[in-house]
Amino acid sequence: MLQSTAMQNRPIGVFEVTLKLQDNPSIDLLVGALREHPDIGDVTLGLKRFWRGSIEADIAHFHWPEVLFSWKPPNPSQLRRLVRCLQSARRTTRLIATVHNRFPHYRDSEISRQLYAAVYSHMDGIIHRGRSSLDEWTSTYPQTADVPHAIIPAGMPVNFPNTVSRQAARQHFRLDNSGGVYLSFGDMRHIEEGEQVLDGFRLMKRRDARLMVICRSDKKTRAQRFRRHWFRARAAIDSRVRFRVGRVPAEQVQYYVNSADVLVISRIHVLNSANLQLGFTFGKVVVGPDTGVVGEMLRETGNPVYAPGNPKSLAAALERAYALSQDGHGELNRTFARQHWNWPQIAQQHVDFFNQVLERGPAHALTGQ
């Protein structure tokens, strides 16, 4: 399997080195799109074959390095085993990784940095969601500068139904239609993220606005419970704020998103966010921090950005976002998503990059291997 499958005129076999994610449909959607592509053969998913050394595919596609250890930090012995498995896999398979995060959520530690360095330094090709990710990665991991890189955006979350109107969604939550509704949708990873969205919302001049904060995670670590209790107490001070904790079934997502005028990405340190695609797919104006691919994409599409950790900057962005929503900018976002983030196009971009890596052959030995 070391020669280009394009040159051999046979379908490409792909092994997605990850697990299905309950709250993130992107892997299932990518697998489905690749399986429908005429140049792709088998597409399989999992972890066991990687650890057993029996991948048996042309391309092994990695995503989150921490998933290799069930989302837990590895110990040094496990890290050494990982390096051996990566080196073994490269003898028969080309290894590609898609960059999702700078480091694992909640765990920017020395062992996590070693984990990321171990994975990315053994890749034959790396996929980024935007130019800012590519620039940051080649600076952070200079040993990857000599392998092919590609910019392929995330695809639309088309698995979520979208049949409920704005009026019906607001009636579902007993929201009036007099003011703007802002939605923050996702787990709260740091107290600073909760502080900035509450403070930014309260600094707005619009007193008839509403804020819905949906903490979708049901994780129950002590730190996460503290963050949720803290936020619930702060949110209760303002009757305009609604706070909910718990997983949201796929069929219910549309009620939350369609009730809103603006989707708010309340992050401090972020590279990518699935809420960007979620908001665009549902035709919403999206506000996010001016950092990473999130800031890059929002600026390119005319959506408001704010300085992370700056409530005044966020308040100004929220005000502008509501005005844009009334001028139909959300529909421009929906059109952009359909043109650039549709799954047949995303699959084709992956296939083109797979062939580029296969035709190039194995990457040269990298530092640390």
Tab-separated table of N, CA, C and O in Angstrom, residues 65-69 71-83 102-120 141:
chain	number	residue	atom	x	y	z
A	65	PRO	N	-5.713	13.629	19.425
A	65	PRO	CA	-4.724	12.707	20.010
A	65	PRO	C	-5.180	12.106	21.331
A	65	PRO	O	-4.910	10.939	21.619
A	66	GLU	N	-5.900	12.883	22.139
A	66	GLU	CA	-6.313	12.387	23.455
A	66	GLU	C	-7.335	11.263	23.375
A	66	GLU	O	-7.512	10.514	24.345
A	67	VAL	N	-8.013	11.108	22.233
A	67	VAL	CA	-8.979	10.015	22.117
A	67	VAL	C	-8.275	8.666	22.128
A	67	VAL	O	-8.867	7.635	22.479
A	68	LEU	N	-6.997	8.655	21.774
A	68	LEU	CA	-6.231	7.406	21.778
A	68	LEU	C	-6.145	6.799	23.165
A	68	LEU	O	-5.954	5.588	23.308
A	69	PHE	N	-6.303	7.637	24.189
A	69	PHE	CA	-6.246	7.173	25.576
A	69	PHE	C	-7.562	7.447	26.300
A	69	PHE	O	-7.577	7.752	27.489
A	71	TRP	N	-9.558	9.893	26.213
A	71	TRP	CA	-9.686	11.268	26.690
A	71	TRP	C	-8.974	11.511	28.022
A	71	TRP	O	-9.223	12.522	28.684
A	72	LYS	N	-8.072	10.622	28.404
A	72	LYS	CA	-7.338	10.797	29.653
A	72	LYS	C	-5.860	11.019	29.333
A	72	LYS	O	-5.337	10.482	28.354
A	73	PRO	N	-5.146	11.779	30.170
A	73	PRO	CA	-3.714	11.995	29.923
A	73	PRO	C	-2.957	10.677	30.016
A	73	PRO	O	-3.164	9.892	30.946
A	74	PRO	N	-2.060	10.401	29.076
A	74	PRO	CA	-1.274	9.159	29.150
A	74	PRO	C	-0.140	9.294	30.157
A	74	PRO	O	0.263	10.400	30.519
A	75	ASN	N	0.376	8.172	30.598
A	75	ASN	CA	1.592	8.193	31.406
A	75	ASN	C	2.785	7.990	30.458
A	75	ASN	O	2.619	7.664	29.278
A	76	PRO	N	4.001	8.190	30.931
A	76	PRO	CA	5.171	8.078	30.049
A	76	PRO	C	5.275	6.732	29.344
A	76	PRO	O	5.679	6.669	28.177
A	77	SER	N	4.924	5.657	30.032
A	77	SER	CA	4.987	4.339	29.405
A	77	SER	C	3.998	4.238	28.246
A	77	SER	O	4.323	3.706	27.174
A	78	GLN	N	2.804	4.740	28.425
A	78	GLN	CA	1.807	4.724	27.363
A	78	GLN	C	2.254	5.584	26.182
A	78	GLN	O	2.016	5.237	25.022
A	79	LEU	N	2.897	6.693	26.481
A	79	LEU	CA	3.376	7.565	25.418
A	79	LEU	C	4.451	6.873	24.588
A	79	LEU	O	4.477	6.995	23.356
A	80	ARG	N	5.334	6.129	25.245
A	80	ARG	CA	6.370	5.383	24.509
A	80	ARG	C	5.737	4.310	23.624
A	80	ARG	O	6.177	4.088	22.486
A	81	ARG	N	4.701	3.655	24.131
A	81	ARG	CA	4.003	2.658	23.320
A	81	ARG	C	3.344	3.310	22.110
A	81	ARG	O	3.358	2.763	21.001
A	82	LEU	N	2.770	4.490	22.308
A	82	LEU	CA	2.149	5.214	21.198
A	82	LEU	C	3.162	5.491	20.096
A	82	LEU	O	2.878	5.270	18.910
A	83	VAL	N	4.349	5.961	20.463
A	83	VAL	CA	5.375	6.261	19.463
A	83	VAL	C	5.741	4.997	18.692
A	83	VAL	O	5.893	5.022	17.459
A	102	ARG	N	-5.779	23.201	19.970
A	102	ARG	CA	-4.368	23.435	20.286
A	102	ARG	C	-3.866	22.364	21.245
A	102	ARG	O	-2.812	21.783	21.069
A	103	PHE	N	-4.648	22.116	22.295
A	103	PHE	CA	-4.348	21.101	23.292
A	103	PHE	C	-5.678	20.576	23.818
A	103	PHE	O	-6.728	21.168	23.586
A	104	PRO	N	-5.673	19.465	24.547
A	104	PRO	CA	-6.927	18.927	25.077
A	104	PRO	C	-7.655	19.945	25.949
A	104	PRO	O	-7.028	20.707	26.686
A	105	HIS	N	-8.978	19.952	25.849
A	105	HIS	CA	-9.766	20.822	26.702
A	105	HIS	C	-9.503	20.475	28.165
A	105	HIS	O	-9.446	19.300	28.538
A	106	TYR	N	-9.346	21.486	28.965
A	106	TYR	CA	-9.137	21.366	30.409
A	106	TYR	C	-7.726	20.908	30.779
A	106	TYR	O	-7.356	20.979	31.945
A	107	ARG	N	-6.902	20.413	29.820
A	107	ARG	CA	-5.649	19.776	30.214
A	107	ARG	C	-4.477	20.262	29.356
A	107	ARG	O	-3.941	19.520	28.551
A	108	ASP	N	-4.125	21.517	29.506
A	108	ASP	CA	-2.936	22.030	28.842
A	108	ASP	C	-1.754	21.767	29.770
A	108	ASP	O	-1.282	22.643	30.488
A	109	SER	N	-1.266	20.517	29.766
A	109	SER	CA	-0.199	20.093	30.672
A	109	SER	C	1.007	19.638	29.860
A	109	SER	O	0.937	19.479	28.634
A	110	GLU	N	2.110	19.401	30.541
A	110	GLU	CA	3.321	18.964	29.858
A	110	GLU	C	3.113	17.620	29.167
A	110	GLU	O	3.551	17.420	28.035
A	111	ILE	N	2.423	16.681	29.823
A	111	ILE	CA	2.193	15.370	29.196
A	111	ILE	C	1.268	15.495	27.996
A	111	ILE	O	1.422	14.780	27.000
A	112	SER	N	0.320	16.428	28.050
A	112	SER	CA	-0.565	16.647	26.902
A	112	SER	C	0.209	17.233	25.732
A	112	SER	O	-0.022	16.868	24.574
A	113	ARG	N	1.126	18.140	26.032
A	113	ARG	CA	1.966	18.703	24.972
A	113	ARG	C	2.852	17.618	24.349
A	113	ARG	O	3.050	17.590	23.127
A	114	GLN	N	3.367	16.721	25.169
A	114	GLN	CA	4.166	15.616	24.641
A	114	GLN	C	3.320	14.688	23.769
A	114	GLN	O	3.792	14.185	22.749
A	115	LEU	N	2.084	14.464	24.186
A	115	LEU	CA	1.172	13.636	23.397
A	115	LEU	C	0.941	14.248	22.023
A	115	LEU	O	1.047	13.564	20.993
A	116	TYR	N	0.613	15.548	21.992
A	116	TYR	CA	0.359	16.203	20.709
A	116	TYR	C	1.605	16.195	19.839
A	116	TYR	O	1.531	15.931	18.625
A	117	ALA	N	2.764	16.474	20.443
A	117	ALA	CA	4.003	16.484	19.673
A	117	ALA	C	4.301	15.099	19.106
A	117	ALA	O	4.739	14.962	17.957
A	118	ALA	N	4.050	14.049	19.895
A	118	ALA	CA	4.310	12.683	19.429
A	118	ALA	C	3.443	12.342	18.226
A	118	ALA	O	3.915	11.765	17.231
A	119	VAL	N	2.167	12.693	18.286
A	119	VAL	CA	1.257	12.360	17.181
A	119	VAL	C	1.611	13.162	15.932
A	119	VAL	O	1.828	12.599	14.844
A	120	TYR	N	1.686	14.477	16.063
A	120	TYR	CA	1.851	15.309	14.862
A	120	TYR	C	3.232	15.161	14.235
A	120	TYR	O	3.370	15.316	13.015
A	141	TYR	N	5.104	23.414	15.887
A	141	TYR	CA	5.728	22.123	15.581
A	141	TYR	C	6.556	22.270	14.300
A	141	TYR	O	6.125	21.839	13.218
